[in-house]
Tab-separated table of C-alpha atoms in Angstrom:
chain	number	residue	atom	x	y	z
A	904	MET	CA	80.066	72.047	114.138
A	905	ALA	CA	80.226	71.187	110.477
A	906	TRP	CA	78.857	74.611	109.499
A	907	LEU	CA	81.656	76.241	111.532
A	908	TYR	CA	84.327	74.179	109.709
A	909	ARG	CA	82.755	75.092	106.354
A	910	LEU	CA	82.741	78.774	107.305
A	911	VAL	CA	86.371	78.672	108.409
A	912	ASN	CA	87.306	76.867	105.224
A	913	HIS	CA	85.508	79.434	103.023
A	914	VAL	CA	86.904	82.451	104.899
A	915	SER	CA	90.437	81.055	104.846
A	916	MET	CA	90.119	80.152	101.134
A	917	GLY	CA	88.862	83.693	100.483
A	918	LEU	CA	91.910	85.089	102.193
A	919	GLY	CA	94.159	82.862	100.125
A	920	LEU	CA	92.337	84.181	97.050
A	921	LEU	CA	92.969	87.769	98.177
A	922	GLY	CA	96.679	86.885	98.443
A	923	THR	CA	96.515	85.563	94.810
A	924	ILE	CA	94.793	88.692	93.666
A	925	SER	CA	97.488	90.708	95.366
A	926	ILE	CA	100.103	88.925	93.304
A	927	LEU	CA	98.262	89.584	90.095
A	928	LEU	CA	97.748	93.277	90.906
A	929	MET	CA	101.395	93.651	91.847
A	930	VAL	CA	102.536	92.015	88.536
A	931	VAL	CA	100.238	94.293	86.500
A	932	HIS	CA	101.273	97.405	88.467
A	933	VAL	CA	105.009	96.766	88.207
A	934	THR	CA	104.772	95.727	84.561
A	935	LEU	CA	102.826	98.895	83.717
A	936	ASP	CA	105.408	100.994	85.574
A	937	VAL	CA	108.300	99.375	83.695
A	938	ILE	CA	106.606	99.734	80.330
A	939	LEU	CA	105.685	103.369	80.935
A	940	ARG	CA	109.199	104.181	82.168
A	941	SER	CA	110.793	102.495	79.168
A	942	THR	CA	108.533	103.964	76.472
A	943	LEU	CA	107.246	107.306	77.752
A	944	SER	CA	109.681	108.133	80.573
A	945	VAL	CA	106.696	108.331	82.915
A	946	SER	CA	106.561	106.631	86.279
A	947	VAL	CA	103.413	105.340	87.991
A	948	PRO	CA	103.366	107.205	91.326
A	949	ALA	CA	104.040	105.230	94.463
A	950	THR	CA	104.921	101.919	92.775
A	951	LEU	CA	107.577	101.060	95.320
A	952	GLU	CA	105.345	102.040	98.245
A	953	MET	CA	102.377	100.133	96.857
A	954	VAL	CA	104.455	97.011	96.386
A	955	THR	CA	106.094	97.097	99.819
A	956	ARG	CA	103.227	98.561	101.856
A	957	TYR	CA	100.195	96.969	100.294
A	958	TYR	CA	100.819	94.084	97.891
A	959	LEU	CA	103.507	92.253	99.842
A	960	ILE	CA	101.775	92.650	103.196
A	961	THR	CA	98.552	91.307	101.739
A	962	LEU	CA	100.320	88.524	99.885
A	963	VAL	CA	102.325	87.316	102.875
A	964	LEU	CA	99.913	87.717	105.803
A	965	LEU	CA	96.296	87.377	104.706
A	966	PRO	CA	96.685	83.696	103.550
A	967	LEU	CA	98.068	82.803	107.014
A	968	ALA	CA	94.708	81.419	108.200
A	969	TRP	CA	94.383	79.419	104.979
A	970	VAL	CA	97.831	77.903	105.467
A	971	GLU	CA	96.984	77.018	109.095
A	972	TRP	CA	93.650	75.458	108.113
A	973	ARG	CA	95.285	73.359	105.388
A	974	LYS	CA	97.981	72.228	107.888
A	975	ASP	CA	100.682	73.473	105.511
A	976	MET	CA	102.790	75.164	108.183
A	977	ILE	CA	106.318	73.828	108.770
A	978	ALA	CA	106.092	70.796	111.066
A	979	VAL	CA	108.914	68.905	112.720
A	980	GLU	CA	107.998	65.275	113.151
A	981	ALA	CA	111.327	63.969	114.354
A	982	LEU	CA	109.941	62.171	117.412
A	983	GLU	CA	106.502	61.410	116.084
A	984	SER	CA	107.425	57.936	114.936
A	985	LEU	CA	108.345	57.104	118.544
A	986	MET	CA	105.075	58.366	119.985
A	987	SER	CA	101.805	56.539	120.461
A	988	PRO	CA	98.658	57.923	118.679
A	989	VAL	CA	97.453	59.398	121.990
A	990	LEU	CA	100.736	61.236	122.527
A	991	ILE	CA	100.587	62.521	118.939
A	992	ARG	CA	97.080	63.842	119.513
A	993	ILE	CA	98.162	65.529	122.766
A	994	SER	CA	101.175	67.041	120.989
A	995	ASP	CA	98.974	68.341	118.130
A	996	VAL	CA	96.564	69.904	120.623
A	997	LEU	CA	99.354	71.550	122.608
A	998	VAL	CA	101.006	72.872	119.422
A	999	SER	CA	97.709	74.294	118.262
A	1000	LEU	CA	97.093	75.935	121.661
A	1001	LEU	CA	100.587	77.385	121.658
A	1002	SER	CA	100.179	78.655	118.123
A	1003	ALA	CA	96.816	80.280	118.988
A	1004	GLY	CA	98.464	81.933	121.988
A	1005	VAL	CA	101.378	83.306	119.916
A	1006	TYR	CA	99.008	84.488	117.186
A	1007	SER	CA	96.853	86.187	119.858
A	1008	ILE	CA	99.874	87.992	121.383
A	1009	LEU	CA	100.952	89.138	117.907
A	1010	MET	CA	97.374	90.271	117.165
A	1011	VAL	CA	97.182	92.406	120.305
A	1012	ALA	CA	100.629	93.885	119.777
A	1013	THR	CA	99.988	94.769	116.126
A	1014	TRP	CA	96.495	96.109	116.914
A	1015	ALA	CA	98.042	98.717	119.207
A	1016	LYS	CA	100.446	99.774	116.509
A	1017	ALA	CA	97.650	99.860	113.890
A	1018	MET	CA	95.507	102.124	116.083
A	1019	GLU	CA	98.509	104.378	116.674
A	1020	GLN	CA	99.107	104.713	112.915
A	1021	PHE	CA	95.412	105.233	112.280
A	1022	GLN	CA	95.210	108.039	114.809
A	1023	ILE	CA	98.184	109.906	113.329
A	1024	GLY	CA	97.036	109.313	109.763
A	1025	SER	CA	100.305	107.693	108.688
A	1026	TYR	CA	101.310	108.267	105.072
A	1027	VAL	CA	104.353	108.323	102.827
A	1028	MET	CA	105.247	110.863	100.153
A	1029	SER	CA	105.998	109.518	96.711
A	1030	LEU	CA	106.562	111.948	93.833
A	1031	SER	CA	104.631	114.652	95.639
A	1032	PHE	CA	101.793	112.179	96.173
A	1033	PRO	CA	100.746	111.527	99.781
A	1034	MET	CA	99.841	107.866	100.010
A	1035	PRO	CA	98.116	106.728	103.202
A	1036	VAL	CA	99.753	103.629	104.642
A	1037	TRP	CA	97.840	103.333	107.937
A	1038	PRO	CA	95.287	100.847	106.449
A	1039	THR	CA	97.998	98.232	105.906
A	1040	TYR	CA	98.772	98.205	109.614
A	1041	PHE	CA	95.376	96.565	110.193
A	1042	VAL	CA	96.212	93.631	107.953
A	1043	LEU	CA	98.563	92.211	110.584
A	1044	PRO	CA	96.121	91.965	113.513
A	1045	LEU	CA	93.473	90.682	111.121
A	1046	ALA	CA	95.726	87.931	109.785
A	1047	PHE	CA	97.036	86.926	113.217
A	1048	GLY	CA	93.553	86.974	114.726
A	1049	LEU	CA	92.099	84.758	111.978
A	1050	ALA	CA	95.026	82.357	112.316
A	1051	ALA	CA	94.452	82.156	116.077
A	1052	ILE	CA	90.751	81.447	115.464
A	1053	VAL	CA	91.639	78.682	113.058
A	1054	CYS	CA	93.974	77.095	115.611
A	1055	LEU	CA	91.233	77.202	118.243
A	1056	ILE	CA	88.466	75.913	115.979
A	1057	ARG	CA	90.391	72.824	114.910
A	1058	LEU	CA	91.154	71.828	118.555
A	1059	PRO	CA	88.111	69.539	118.837
A	1060	LEU	CA	89.202	67.747	115.630
A	1061	LEU	CA	92.751	67.355	116.899
A	1062	ALA	CA	91.618	66.237	120.396
A	1063	SER	CA	89.241	63.638	119.061
A	1064	GLY	CA	91.808	62.351	116.550
A	1065	THR	CA	89.426	63.013	113.684
A	1066	ALA	CA	91.343	63.071	110.455
A	1067	TYR	CA	90.319	65.969	108.257
A	1068	THR	CA	91.522	67.672	105.180
A	1069	ALA	CA	90.707	71.218	104.333
A	1070	ASP	CA	89.048	70.071	101.092
A	1071	SER	CA	86.740	67.630	102.898
A	1072	GLN	CA	85.293	70.472	104.994
A	1073	GLU	CA	83.895	72.347	102.005
A	1074	GLY	CA	80.608	70.391	102.036
């Protein structure tokens, strides 16, 4: 099982890194566009579309599995101080199962839309430049699917009450 936890950790960290790279690319792209507009009155084609359709989608959704694995999602612990350790474990397992279910439903729903956009070859026009946008539709089911897998993989840890941190699983 340790190899599986290491694999999940590395994949989720890689997705977090892709989100970081997305930020850097977006900053460079927008900065270049602003500089070229200000100095040469030339615009980089499809800047708005790239930012909204590629960079932001990648930035927001790909690190979702990484955030789940690190247990950095929003958690409400209002009643946890009143619960016994066994009840806390049961609650954690149920929340992880529910999260995996919701992520799975979102994955299936967004997969259907991604396939639809792929089949029609969805694109947007920007300054007479046709920019394909169908690939970005596949980021959603990928992100939701990986987050669901993370929720399911950590179930044995939650059920056994084994304390873990994402950093300790790097091995």
